[in-house]
């Protein structure tokens, strides 16, 4: 590349509560030049804080000759977890935008502060570059009020910003669009139920490329059973734990976020381990699997009714892409809903997007690998080019 060519590289930073993930992509051909993760922030053996984690990431890139000072870097994209009702699209970062993300901290106390630190360090290192915030909530901003509102006192809800925001939006957007591609149809013509099943898990109903419902709510705790998070519980359970169990707020928080889900039910949060234990006849692993699958089926039914017509059900993220057993169990005996899985196709392990339903299935069943970093890089590059 000669020195005058326009820069095409984008650095994507994902500052989580205890780790910083980074990827450097060349948007000329969407190739990945580098990726890495700095883990155990604030824990023993790790770096002390997020600023140090970002310095470490920058140093790792420098060692590979890909330092942040490179003239080939066009922009930096930041995953930001909570955009509230204000941010409904990727946004060029300014001081005012940072202030607004700061104001949203009470809605995402573990995540937004980490995101803000990431932004601050990156802006300090490259104040000349466009930096873009891509929000996890943005894709869900189109959800109609009937689905977004909780049926609680309206004034209280308004005062505290209590409504359903949804998360994993970048993944749901990427995967629903890729599914339309896979079907050879325009995104505007297809209705898709996306099942993003990773450590965190969420479902969304996407009508013609527009999100109309999702399983996560005010926080990423609502909805499906996850690795360590409960998903839906009767809110009365919390009251019961406080009143009868004497648990305080932090204890309830830890219980529902860290000691529940698959882990809470059977002591393991990795679907691979659960599969191995089930094969040995382990009853608690079987129960965890059954609860997980039951919840999935419940959302599948709910979102089928929300959409009316469903063209595709698509599985993505660690469990969705890799666990044929979960896909099979989630869709078993759903022929009355027009869903017929081809067991042979479903069992084949493959890397790319693929259809795993039978030709007779009215609803296509697809497996589409998600790529949130690529999606963030695309959004970032597109905005940067407009500067
Ligand atoms: P994150 O939400 O952290 O991005 P991933 O989408 O990578 O997580 O999903 C991680 C989870 O995927 C693991 O905890 C594990 O349960 C599951 N997983 C990964 N590989 C497999 C596999 N081959 N079979 C079943 N489950 C898998």
mmCIF file of C-alpha atoms and ligand atoms in Angstrom:
data_model
loop_
_atom_site.group_PDB
_atom_site.id
_atom_site.type_symbol
_atom_site.label_atom_id
_atom_site.label_comp_id
_atom_site.label_asym_id
_atom_site.label_seq_id
_atom_site.Cartn_x
_atom_site.Cartn_y
_atom_site.Cartn_z
ATOM 1 C CA UNK A 1 0.000 0.000 0.000
ATOM 2 C CA UNK A 2 1.441 3.433 -0.781
ATOM 3 C CA UNK A 3 1.453 6.193 1.796
ATOM 4 C CA UNK A 4 -1.303 8.273 0.219
ATOM 5 C CA UNK A 5 -3.963 5.559 -0.012
ATOM 6 C CA UNK A 6 -6.990 6.221 2.191
ATOM 7 C CA UNK A 7 -6.771 4.284 5.453
ATOM 8 C CA UNK A 8 -9.066 1.248 5.570
ATOM 9 C CA UNK A 9 -8.345 -0.345 8.930
ATOM 10 C CA UNK A 10 -10.790 -0.311 11.799
ATOM 11 C CA UNK A 11 -10.040 -1.247 15.391
ATOM 12 C CA UNK A 12 -12.996 -2.684 17.298
ATOM 13 C CA UNK A 13 -12.922 -2.488 21.092
ATOM 14 C CA UNK A 14 -15.292 -4.423 23.298
ATOM 15 C CA UNK A 15 -14.664 -3.435 26.905
ATOM 16 C CA UNK A 16 -16.651 -5.851 29.040
ATOM 17 C CA UNK A 17 -17.058 -5.879 32.801
ATOM 18 C CA UNK A 18 -13.937 -8.013 33.341
ATOM 19 C CA UNK A 19 -12.239 -8.194 29.946
ATOM 20 C CA UNK A 20 -11.289 -6.127 26.925
ATOM 21 C CA UNK A 21 -11.571 -7.789 23.526
ATOM 22 C CA UNK A 22 -10.108 -6.182 20.454
ATOM 23 C CA UNK A 23 -9.983 -6.864 16.738
ATOM 24 C CA UNK A 24 -8.254 -5.061 13.937
ATOM 25 C CA UNK A 25 -9.933 -5.426 10.545
ATOM 26 C CA UNK A 26 -9.029 -4.212 7.098
ATOM 27 C CA UNK A 27 -12.296 -3.045 5.584
ATOM 28 C CA UNK A 28 -10.879 -3.115 2.047
ATOM 29 C CA UNK A 29 -11.583 -6.851 2.103
ATOM 30 C CA UNK A 30 -13.023 -7.289 5.612
ATOM 31 C CA UNK A 31 -10.017 -9.405 6.614
ATOM 32 C CA UNK A 32 -9.004 -9.797 10.234
ATOM 33 C CA UNK A 33 -5.463 -8.582 10.901
ATOM 34 C CA UNK A 34 -5.344 -9.207 14.633
ATOM 35 C CA UNK A 35 -7.528 -10.089 17.563
ATOM 36 C CA UNK A 36 -6.965 -10.568 21.239
ATOM 37 C CA UNK A 37 -8.395 -10.355 24.703
ATOM 38 C CA UNK A 38 -7.101 -8.960 27.976
ATOM 39 C CA UNK A 39 -8.837 -10.824 30.769
ATOM 40 C CA UNK A 40 -9.211 -10.828 34.540
ATOM 41 C CA UNK A 41 -9.391 -7.066 34.925
ATOM 42 C CA UNK A 42 -9.275 -6.199 38.611
ATOM 43 C CA UNK A 43 -8.646 -9.829 39.529
ATOM 44 C CA UNK A 44 -5.556 -11.530 40.840
ATOM 45 C CA UNK A 45 -3.061 -12.229 38.080
ATOM 46 C CA UNK A 46 -4.755 -9.746 35.743
ATOM 47 C CA UNK A 47 -4.346 -6.038 35.080
ATOM 48 C CA UNK A 48 -5.607 -3.606 37.730
ATOM 49 C CA UNK A 49 -8.224 -1.723 35.711
ATOM 50 C CA UNK A 50 -9.724 -1.037 32.297
ATOM 51 C CA UNK A 51 -7.259 1.711 31.440
ATOM 52 C CA UNK A 52 -4.384 -0.721 32.041
ATOM 53 C CA UNK A 53 -6.191 -3.391 29.989
ATOM 54 C CA UNK A 54 -6.464 -1.032 27.036
ATOM 55 C CA UNK A 55 -2.820 -0.048 27.363
ATOM 56 C CA UNK A 56 -1.995 -3.772 27.277
ATOM 57 C CA UNK A 57 -4.128 -4.277 24.157
ATOM 58 C CA UNK A 58 -2.428 -1.302 22.481
ATOM 59 C CA UNK A 59 1.002 -2.734 23.408
ATOM 60 C CA UNK A 60 0.077 -6.159 21.988
ATOM 61 C CA UNK A 61 -0.914 -4.550 18.700
ATOM 62 C CA UNK A 62 2.289 -2.488 18.650
ATOM 63 C CA UNK A 63 4.399 -5.626 19.141
ATOM 64 C CA UNK A 64 2.791 -7.087 16.044
ATOM 65 C CA UNK A 65 3.611 -3.970 14.026
ATOM 66 C CA UNK A 66 -0.040 -2.908 14.087
ATOM 67 C CA UNK A 67 0.140 -0.091 16.636
ATOM 68 C CA UNK A 68 -2.614 2.436 17.141
ATOM 69 C CA UNK A 69 -0.349 5.129 15.723
ATOM 70 C CA UNK A 70 -0.576 3.533 12.265
ATOM 71 C CA UNK A 71 -1.598 5.932 9.476
ATOM 72 C CA UNK A 72 -3.599 3.051 8.012
ATOM 73 C CA UNK A 73 -6.063 3.156 10.897
ATOM 74 C CA UNK A 74 -9.280 4.813 9.677
ATOM 75 C CA UNK A 75 -11.434 4.674 12.778
ATOM 76 C CA UNK A 76 -12.080 2.990 16.107
ATOM 77 C CA UNK A 77 -15.413 1.311 16.855
ATOM 78 C CA UNK A 78 -16.629 0.741 20.406
ATOM 79 C CA UNK A 79 -19.268 -1.700 21.506
ATOM 80 C CA UNK A 80 -21.426 0.119 24.028
ATOM 81 C CA UNK A 81 -23.927 -1.955 25.938
ATOM 82 C CA UNK A 82 -26.658 0.524 26.838
ATOM 83 C CA UNK A 83 -27.859 3.284 24.561
ATOM 84 C CA UNK A 84 -31.132 3.911 26.405
ATOM 85 C CA UNK A 85 -33.851 5.479 24.277
ATOM 86 C CA UNK A 86 -31.460 8.160 22.972
ATOM 87 C CA UNK A 87 -29.134 6.081 20.777
ATOM 88 C CA UNK A 88 -30.911 4.102 18.103
ATOM 89 C CA UNK A 89 -28.069 3.908 15.573
ATOM 90 C CA UNK A 90 -24.263 3.884 15.463
ATOM 91 C CA UNK A 91 -23.090 7.285 16.643
ATOM 92 C CA UNK A 92 -19.966 9.342 16.064
ATOM 93 C CA UNK A 93 -18.448 9.931 19.481
ATOM 94 C CA UNK A 94 -18.234 13.496 20.800
ATOM 95 C CA UNK A 95 -17.891 14.844 24.352
ATOM 96 C CA UNK A 96 -21.644 15.222 24.429
ATOM 97 C CA UNK A 97 -22.171 11.596 23.379
ATOM 98 C CA UNK A 98 -19.809 10.430 26.141
ATOM 99 C CA UNK A 99 -21.774 12.500 28.681
ATOM 100 C CA UNK A 100 -24.969 10.854 27.515
ATOM 101 C CA UNK A 101 -23.478 7.335 27.798
ATOM 102 C CA UNK A 102 -22.375 8.358 31.295
ATOM 103 C CA UNK A 103 -25.951 9.376 32.134
ATOM 104 C CA UNK A 104 -27.047 5.854 31.174
ATOM 105 C CA UNK A 105 -24.715 4.200 33.725
ATOM 106 C CA UNK A 106 -27.534 3.474 36.217
ATOM 107 C CA UNK A 107 -29.164 1.288 33.537
ATOM 108 C CA UNK A 108 -25.949 -0.725 32.949
ATOM 109 C CA UNK A 109 -23.759 -0.248 36.022
ATOM 110 C CA UNK A 110 -21.324 -3.053 35.135
ATOM 111 C CA UNK A 111 -20.964 -2.340 31.451
ATOM 112 C CA UNK A 112 -21.276 1.320 30.493
ATOM 113 C CA UNK A 113 -18.423 2.479 32.806
ATOM 114 C CA UNK A 114 -16.086 -0.040 31.143
ATOM 115 C CA UNK A 115 -17.216 1.178 27.725
ATOM 116 C CA UNK A 116 -16.627 4.798 28.748
ATOM 117 C CA UNK A 117 -13.083 4.021 29.908
ATOM 118 C CA UNK A 118 -12.391 2.268 26.608
ATOM 119 C CA UNK A 119 -13.600 5.303 24.711
ATOM 120 C CA UNK A 120 -11.563 7.698 26.869
ATOM 121 C CA UNK A 121 -8.310 5.755 26.437
ATOM 122 C CA UNK A 122 -8.809 5.326 22.687
ATOM 123 C CA UNK A 123 -9.615 9.013 22.232
ATOM 124 C CA UNK A 124 -6.516 9.939 24.212
ATOM 125 C CA UNK A 125 -4.356 7.707 22.010
ATOM 126 C CA UNK A 126 -5.884 8.837 18.708
ATOM 127 C CA UNK A 127 -7.757 12.135 19.163
ATOM 128 C CA UNK A 128 -7.542 12.700 15.406
ATOM 129 C CA UNK A 129 -9.540 9.599 14.436
ATOM 130 C CA UNK A 130 -13.302 9.228 14.119
ATOM 131 C CA UNK A 131 -14.551 6.987 16.904
ATOM 132 C CA UNK A 132 -17.946 5.379 16.765
ATOM 133 C CA UNK A 133 -20.208 3.916 19.441
ATOM 134 C CA UNK A 134 -22.255 0.899 18.358
ATOM 135 C CA UNK A 135 -24.979 0.131 20.870
ATOM 136 C CA UNK A 136 -26.182 -3.312 21.911
ATOM 137 C CA UNK A 137 -29.658 -1.911 22.429
ATOM 138 C CA UNK A 138 -29.999 0.032 19.151
ATOM 139 C CA UNK A 139 -31.500 -2.667 16.929
ATOM 140 C CA UNK A 140 -34.337 -3.097 19.427
ATOM 141 C CA UNK A 141 -35.344 0.581 19.400
ATOM 142 C CA UNK A 142 -38.081 -0.263 16.878
ATOM 143 C CA UNK A 143 -39.936 -2.556 19.275
ATOM 144 C CA UNK A 144 -43.489 -1.203 19.605
ATOM 145 C CA UNK A 145 -44.667 0.147 22.944
ATOM 146 C CA UNK A 146 -46.973 -2.831 23.464
ATOM 147 C CA UNK A 147 -43.905 -5.082 23.627
ATOM 148 C CA UNK A 148 -41.488 -2.608 25.211
ATOM 149 C CA UNK A 149 -43.553 -1.538 28.202
ATOM 150 C CA UNK A 150 -43.861 -3.389 31.476
ATOM 151 C CA UNK A 151 -47.323 -3.289 32.978
ATOM 152 C CA UNK A 152 -46.271 -1.339 36.051
ATOM 153 C CA UNK A 153 -47.248 2.100 37.329
ATOM 154 C CA UNK A 154 -46.539 4.397 34.398
ATOM 155 C CA UNK A 155 -45.090 7.270 36.441
ATOM 156 C CA UNK A 156 -42.669 5.003 38.266
ATOM 157 C CA UNK A 157 -41.582 3.432 34.987
ATOM 158 C CA UNK A 158 -41.019 6.855 33.439
ATOM 159 C CA UNK A 159 -39.102 8.171 36.435
ATOM 160 C CA UNK A 160 -36.607 5.298 36.419
ATOM 161 C CA UNK A 161 -36.446 4.572 32.692
ATOM 162 C CA UNK A 162 -37.999 1.161 33.246
ATOM 163 C CA UNK A 163 -38.869 -0.449 29.920
ATOM 164 C CA UNK A 164 -37.584 -3.270 27.772
ATOM 165 C CA UNK A 165 -34.475 -2.208 25.848
ATOM 166 C CA UNK A 166 -33.121 -5.573 24.670
ATOM 167 C CA UNK A 167 -29.466 -6.499 24.092
ATOM 168 C CA UNK A 168 -27.249 -8.433 21.652
ATOM 169 C CA UNK A 169 -28.780 -6.103 19.057
ATOM 170 C CA UNK A 170 -25.698 -6.044 16.829
ATOM 171 C CA UNK A 171 -25.822 -9.821 16.616
ATOM 172 C CA UNK A 172 -29.575 -9.986 16.006
ATOM 173 C CA UNK A 173 -29.252 -7.395 13.219
ATOM 174 C CA UNK A 174 -26.274 -9.118 11.595
ATOM 175 C CA UNK A 175 -27.747 -12.610 11.798
ATOM 176 C CA UNK A 176 -31.256 -11.684 10.632
ATOM 177 C CA UNK A 177 -29.806 -9.895 7.581
ATOM 178 C CA UNK A 178 -27.455 -12.817 6.861
ATOM 179 C CA UNK A 179 -30.416 -15.204 7.074
ATOM 180 C CA UNK A 180 -32.311 -13.251 4.404
ATOM 181 C CA UNK A 181 -29.140 -13.495 2.286
ATOM 182 C CA UNK A 182 -28.952 -17.227 2.860
ATOM 183 C CA UNK A 183 -32.568 -17.595 1.736
ATOM 184 C CA UNK A 184 -31.813 -15.465 -1.327
ATOM 185 C CA UNK A 185 -34.443 -12.921 -0.320
ATOM 186 C CA UNK A 186 -34.484 -9.233 0.526
ATOM 187 C CA UNK A 187 -34.367 -8.560 4.307
ATOM 188 C CA UNK A 188 -37.575 -6.549 3.941
ATOM 189 C CA UNK A 189 -39.415 -9.654 2.754
ATOM 190 C CA UNK A 190 -38.610 -12.103 5.531
ATOM 191 C CA UNK A 191 -39.776 -12.657 9.084
ATOM 192 C CA UNK A 192 -37.157 -14.262 11.273
ATOM 193 C CA UNK A 193 -36.887 -15.526 14.827
ATOM 194 C CA UNK A 194 -33.253 -15.216 15.917
ATOM 195 C CA UNK A 195 -32.006 -17.354 18.793
ATOM 196 C CA UNK A 196 -28.666 -15.981 20.019
ATOM 197 C CA UNK A 197 -27.467 -18.679 22.406
ATOM 198 C CA UNK A 198 -24.050 -17.930 23.908
ATOM 199 C CA UNK A 199 -23.092 -17.459 27.539
ATOM 200 C CA UNK A 200 -25.763 -14.810 27.481
ATOM 201 C CA UNK A 201 -28.793 -15.784 25.431
ATOM 202 C CA UNK A 202 -31.631 -13.882 23.823
ATOM 203 C CA UNK A 203 -34.341 -14.336 21.223
ATOM 204 C CA UNK A 204 -35.738 -11.717 18.907
ATOM 205 C CA UNK A 205 -38.599 -11.443 16.451
ATOM 206 C CA UNK A 206 -37.605 -9.562 13.299
ATOM 207 C CA UNK A 207 -40.283 -8.573 10.787
ATOM 208 C CA UNK A 208 -38.951 -7.485 7.415
ATOM 209 C CA UNK A 209 -35.584 -6.476 8.885
ATOM 210 C CA UNK A 210 -37.185 -4.547 11.766
ATOM 211 C CA UNK A 211 -37.041 -5.867 15.315
ATOM 212 C CA UNK A 212 -40.515 -6.134 16.867
ATOM 213 C CA UNK A 213 -39.812 -8.083 20.058
ATOM 214 C CA UNK A 214 -36.927 -9.461 22.074
ATOM 215 C CA UNK A 215 -36.504 -11.555 25.198
ATOM 216 C CA UNK A 216 -34.103 -9.370 27.189
ATOM 217 C CA UNK A 217 -35.525 -6.376 28.965
ATOM 218 C CA UNK A 218 -34.372 -3.498 31.148
ATOM 219 C CA UNK A 219 -31.222 -5.537 31.748
ATOM 220 C CA UNK A 220 -29.695 -8.595 30.082
ATOM 221 C CA UNK A 221 -31.244 -10.798 32.764
ATOM 222 C CA UNK A 222 -34.732 -11.346 31.360
ATOM 223 C CA UNK A 223 -35.777 -14.108 28.999
ATOM 224 C CA UNK A 224 -33.999 -17.313 28.118
ATOM 225 C CA UNK A 225 -32.057 -19.550 30.482
ATOM 226 C CA UNK A 226 -28.362 -18.617 30.168
ATOM 227 C CA UNK A 227 -25.011 -19.959 31.332
ATOM 228 C CA UNK A 228 -25.197 -18.370 34.773
ATOM 229 C CA UNK A 229 -28.250 -16.079 34.497
ATOM 230 C CA UNK A 230 -31.769 -17.159 35.378
ATOM 231 C CA UNK A 231 -33.701 -15.486 32.598
ATOM 232 C CA UNK A 232 -37.396 -15.108 33.452
ATOM 233 C CA UNK A 233 -38.399 -15.617 37.058
ATOM 234 C CA UNK A 234 -41.529 -14.537 38.854
ATOM 235 C CA UNK A 235 -40.576 -11.117 40.317
ATOM 236 C CA UNK A 236 -42.210 -12.468 43.479
ATOM 237 C CA UNK A 237 -39.183 -14.744 43.848
ATOM 238 C CA UNK A 238 -37.039 -11.679 44.559
ATOM 239 C CA UNK A 239 -39.476 -10.387 47.152
ATOM 240 C CA UNK A 240 -39.593 -13.820 48.737
ATOM 241 C CA UNK A 241 -35.813 -14.065 48.917
ATOM 242 C CA UNK A 242 -35.590 -10.645 50.528
ATOM 243 C CA UNK A 243 -38.479 -11.074 52.923
ATOM 244 C CA UNK A 244 -38.169 -14.712 53.879
ATOM 245 C CA UNK A 245 -34.553 -15.485 52.951
ATOM 246 C CA UNK A 246 -33.148 -12.201 54.278
ATOM 247 C CA UNK A 247 -30.975 -11.705 51.189
ATOM 248 C CA UNK A 248 -29.903 -8.164 50.397
ATOM 249 C CA UNK A 249 -29.912 -6.576 46.942
ATOM 250 C CA UNK A 250 -26.320 -7.530 46.105
ATOM 251 C CA UNK A 251 -26.938 -11.134 47.114
ATOM 252 C CA UNK A 252 -30.039 -11.372 44.948
ATOM 253 C CA UNK A 253 -28.087 -9.762 42.102
ATOM 254 C CA UNK A 254 -25.286 -12.320 42.425
ATOM 255 C CA UNK A 255 -27.752 -15.196 42.706
ATOM 256 C CA UNK A 256 -29.660 -14.290 39.539
ATOM 257 C CA UNK A 257 -26.673 -13.185 37.436
ATOM 258 C CA UNK A 258 -23.869 -15.497 38.548
ATOM 259 C CA UNK A 259 -25.312 -18.538 40.317
ATOM 260 C CA UNK A 260 -28.370 -19.334 38.218
ATOM 261 C CA UNK A 261 -29.106 -20.558 34.705
ATOM 262 C CA UNK A 262 -27.449 -23.806 33.663
ATOM 263 C CA UNK A 263 -24.818 -23.394 36.368
ATOM 264 C CA UNK A 264 -27.425 -22.999 39.078
ATOM 265 C CA UNK A 265 -29.414 -25.998 37.903
ATOM 266 C CA UNK A 266 -26.557 -28.461 37.510
ATOM 267 C CA UNK A 267 -23.231 -26.892 38.480
ATOM 268 C CA UNK A 268 -21.954 -26.478 34.914
ATOM 269 C CA UNK A 269 -22.522 -23.597 32.512
ATOM 270 C CA UNK A 270 -20.874 -25.053 29.435
ATOM 271 C CA UNK A 271 -23.255 -26.931 27.135
ATOM 272 C CA UNK A 272 -20.424 -29.296 26.104
ATOM 273 C CA UNK A 273 -19.944 -30.467 29.658
ATOM 274 C CA UNK A 274 -23.697 -30.773 30.147
ATOM 275 C CA UNK A 275 -23.884 -32.939 27.008
ATOM 276 C CA UNK A 276 -21.130 -35.233 28.309
ATOM 277 C CA UNK A 277 -22.806 -35.578 31.687
ATOM 278 C CA UNK A 278 -26.191 -36.294 30.087
ATOM 279 C CA UNK A 279 -24.590 -39.116 28.092
ATOM 280 C CA UNK A 280 -23.477 -40.616 31.406
ATOM 281 C CA UNK A 281 -27.022 -40.439 32.748
ATOM 282 C CA UNK A 282 -26.496 -37.428 35.013
ATOM 283 C CA UNK A 283 -29.980 -36.323 36.094
ATOM 284 C CA UNK A 284 -29.243 -32.741 37.085
ATOM 285 C CA UNK A 285 -27.488 -32.098 33.762
ATOM 286 C CA UNK A 286 -30.533 -33.539 31.969
ATOM 287 C CA UNK A 287 -32.838 -31.302 33.991
ATOM 288 C CA UNK A 288 -30.749 -28.207 33.193
ATOM 289 C CA UNK A 289 -30.901 -29.088 29.492
ATOM 290 C CA UNK A 290 -34.657 -29.662 29.681
ATOM 291 C CA UNK A 291 -35.336 -26.332 31.425
ATOM 292 C CA UNK A 292 -33.118 -24.562 28.888
ATOM 293 C CA UNK A 293 -34.932 -26.144 25.955
ATOM 294 C CA UNK A 294 -38.388 -25.651 27.423
ATOM 295 C CA UNK A 295 -37.761 -21.914 27.782
ATOM 296 C CA UNK A 296 -36.534 -21.747 24.194
ATOM 297 C CA UNK A 297 -39.674 -23.453 22.921
ATOM 298 C CA UNK A 298 -41.845 -21.121 24.945
ATOM 299 C CA UNK A 299 -40.235 -18.055 23.321
ATOM 300 C CA UNK A 300 -40.388 -19.688 19.934
ATOM 301 C CA UNK A 301 -44.140 -20.128 20.336
ATOM 302 C CA UNK A 302 -44.580 -16.595 21.670
ATOM 303 C CA UNK A 303 -42.609 -14.991 18.839
ATOM 304 C CA UNK A 304 -44.399 -17.117 16.243
ATOM 305 C CA UNK A 305 -47.620 -15.542 17.461
ATOM 306 C CA UNK A 306 -46.027 -12.073 17.528
ATOM 307 C CA UNK A 307 -44.881 -12.400 13.911
ATOM 308 C CA UNK A 308 -47.860 -14.311 12.518
ATOM 309 C CA UNK A 309 -45.872 -15.576 9.571
ATOM 310 C CA UNK A 310 -42.400 -16.969 10.249
ATOM 311 C CA UNK A 311 -40.024 -17.606 7.337
ATOM 312 C CA UNK A 312 -37.001 -18.741 9.290
ATOM 313 C CA UNK A 313 -35.782 -19.720 12.727
ATOM 314 C CA UNK A 314 -32.065 -19.097 13.034
ATOM 315 C CA UNK A 315 -29.582 -20.271 15.642
ATOM 316 C CA UNK A 316 -26.393 -18.388 16.435
ATOM 317 C CA UNK A 317 -23.558 -17.905 19.015
ATOM 318 C CA UNK A 318 -21.624 -20.639 20.873
ATOM 319 C CA UNK A 319 -24.518 -22.962 21.737
ATOM 320 C CA UNK A 320 -26.705 -22.089 18.744
ATOM 321 C CA UNK A 321 -23.924 -22.639 16.223
ATOM 322 C CA UNK A 322 -22.483 -25.773 17.803
ATOM 323 C CA UNK A 323 -25.098 -27.731 19.687
ATOM 324 C CA UNK A 324 -27.091 -29.928 17.314
ATOM 325 C CA UNK A 325 -28.758 -31.432 20.394
ATOM 326 C CA UNK A 326 -30.173 -28.093 21.544
ATOM 327 C CA UNK A 327 -31.423 -27.250 18.041
ATOM 328 C CA UNK A 328 -33.006 -30.659 17.638
ATOM 329 C CA UNK A 329 -34.713 -30.612 21.037
ATOM 330 C CA UNK A 330 -35.886 -27.006 20.663
ATOM 331 C CA UNK A 331 -37.671 -27.786 17.384
ATOM 332 C CA UNK A 332 -38.784 -31.382 17.925
ATOM 333 C CA UNK A 333 -42.406 -32.166 16.968
ATOM 334 C CA UNK A 334 -43.159 -28.677 15.698
ATOM 335 C CA UNK A 335 -44.510 -29.808 12.366
ATOM 336 C CA UNK A 336 -47.870 -28.184 13.236
ATOM 337 C CA UNK A 337 -45.978 -24.851 13.218
ATOM 338 C CA UNK A 338 -44.429 -25.709 9.855
ATOM 339 C CA UNK A 339 -41.010 -26.535 11.321
ATOM 340 C CA UNK A 340 -39.289 -29.775 10.303
ATOM 341 C CA UNK A 341 -35.589 -30.244 11.093
ATOM 342 C CA UNK A 342 -33.484 -32.502 8.877
ATOM 343 C CA UNK A 343 -31.647 -34.519 11.533
ATOM 344 C CA UNK A 344 -28.791 -35.427 9.221
ATOM 345 C CA UNK A 345 -28.134 -31.880 8.052
ATOM 346 C CA UNK A 346 -28.558 -30.619 11.593
ATOM 347 C CA UNK A 347 -25.909 -33.010 12.911
ATOM 348 C CA UNK A 348 -23.269 -31.971 10.365
ATOM 349 C CA UNK A 349 -20.631 -29.698 11.884
ATOM 350 C CA UNK A 350 -19.760 -26.816 9.585
ATOM 351 C CA UNK A 351 -18.373 -23.311 9.878
ATOM 352 C CA UNK A 352 -20.549 -21.267 7.535
ATOM 353 C CA UNK A 353 -24.214 -20.248 7.333
ATOM 354 C CA UNK A 354 -26.415 -23.199 6.448
ATOM 355 C CA UNK A 355 -29.979 -24.485 6.295
ATOM 356 C CA UNK A 356 -30.762 -27.492 8.480
ATOM 357 C CA UNK A 357 -34.489 -27.898 7.846
ATOM 358 C CA UNK A 358 -36.061 -30.538 5.628
ATOM 359 C CA UNK A 359 -37.259 -29.514 2.154
ATOM 360 C CA UNK A 360 -40.820 -30.072 3.405
ATOM 361 C CA UNK A 361 -40.378 -27.503 6.201
ATOM 362 C CA UNK A 362 -42.481 -24.379 5.562
ATOM 363 C CA UNK A 363 -40.228 -22.475 7.985
ATOM 364 C CA UNK A 364 -36.525 -22.603 7.142
ATOM 365 C CA UNK A 365 -34.261 -23.527 10.037
ATOM 366 C CA UNK A 366 -30.809 -21.994 9.718
ATOM 367 C CA UNK A 367 -27.503 -21.874 11.555
ATOM 368 C CA UNK A 368 -25.719 -18.570 10.970
ATOM 369 C CA UNK A 369 -22.465 -17.732 12.775
ATOM 370 C CA UNK A 370 -22.627 -14.320 14.350
ATOM 371 C CA UNK A 371 -19.803 -11.806 13.986
ATOM 372 C CA UNK A 372 -20.411 -8.816 16.190
ATOM 373 C CA UNK A 373 -16.936 -7.384 15.622
ATOM 374 C CA UNK A 374 -17.383 -7.389 11.854
ATOM 375 C CA UNK A 375 -20.795 -5.767 12.226
ATOM 376 C CA UNK A 376 -19.321 -3.060 14.494
ATOM 377 C CA UNK A 377 -16.416 -2.540 12.082
ATOM 378 C CA UNK A 378 -18.818 -2.111 9.144
ATOM 379 C CA UNK A 379 -20.951 0.418 11.011
ATOM 380 C CA UNK A 380 -17.835 2.260 12.177
ATOM 381 C CA UNK A 381 -16.209 2.370 8.755
ATOM 382 C CA UNK A 382 -19.392 3.540 7.097
ATOM 383 C CA UNK A 383 -19.762 6.444 9.520
ATOM 384 C CA UNK A 384 -16.047 7.275 9.303
ATOM 385 C CA UNK A 385 -16.186 7.458 5.525
ATOM 386 C CA UNK A 386 -18.911 10.079 5.790
ATOM 387 C CA UNK A 387 -16.667 12.367 7.871
HETATM 388 P P1 LIG B 1 -20.233 -15.264 24.673
HETATM 389 O O1 LIG B 1 -21.674 -15.039 25.036
HETATM 390 O O2 LIG B 1 -19.310 -15.181 25.852
HETATM 391 O O3 LIG B 1 -19.760 -14.556 23.435
HETATM 392 P P2 LIG B 1 -20.234 -17.681 23.038
HETATM 393 O O4 LIG B 1 -21.220 -17.207 22.056
HETATM 394 O O5 LIG B 1 -18.847 -17.914 22.577
HETATM 395 O O6 LIG B 1 -20.193 -16.811 24.359
HETATM 396 O O7 LIG B 1 -20.800 -19.036 23.669
HETATM 397 C C1 LIG B 1 -20.075 -19.733 24.645
HETATM 398 C C2 LIG B 1 -20.820 -20.997 25.012
HETATM 399 O O8 LIG B 1 -21.038 -21.781 23.820
HETATM 400 C C3 LIG B 1 -20.049 -21.936 25.921
HETATM 401 O O9 LIG B 1 -20.257 -21.618 27.266
HETATM 402 C C4 LIG B 1 -20.645 -23.285 25.586
HETATM 403 O O10 LIG B 1 -21.756 -23.534 26.427
HETATM 404 C C5 LIG B 1 -21.153 -23.134 24.182
HETATM 405 N N1 LIG B 1 -20.400 -23.952 23.208
HETATM 406 C C6 LIG B 1 -19.250 -23.669 22.590
HETATM 407 N N2 LIG B 1 -18.862 -24.681 21.793
HETATM 408 C C7 LIG B 1 -19.816 -25.641 21.906
HETATM 409 C C8 LIG B 1 -20.008 -26.933 21.345
HETATM 410 N N3 LIG B 1 -19.156 -27.467 20.498
HETATM 411 N N4 LIG B 1 -21.114 -27.629 21.700
HETATM 412 C C9 LIG B 1 -22.005 -27.105 22.556
HETATM 413 N N5 LIG B 1 -21.872 -25.894 23.132
HETATM 414 C C10 LIG B 1 -20.796 -25.176 22.811
#
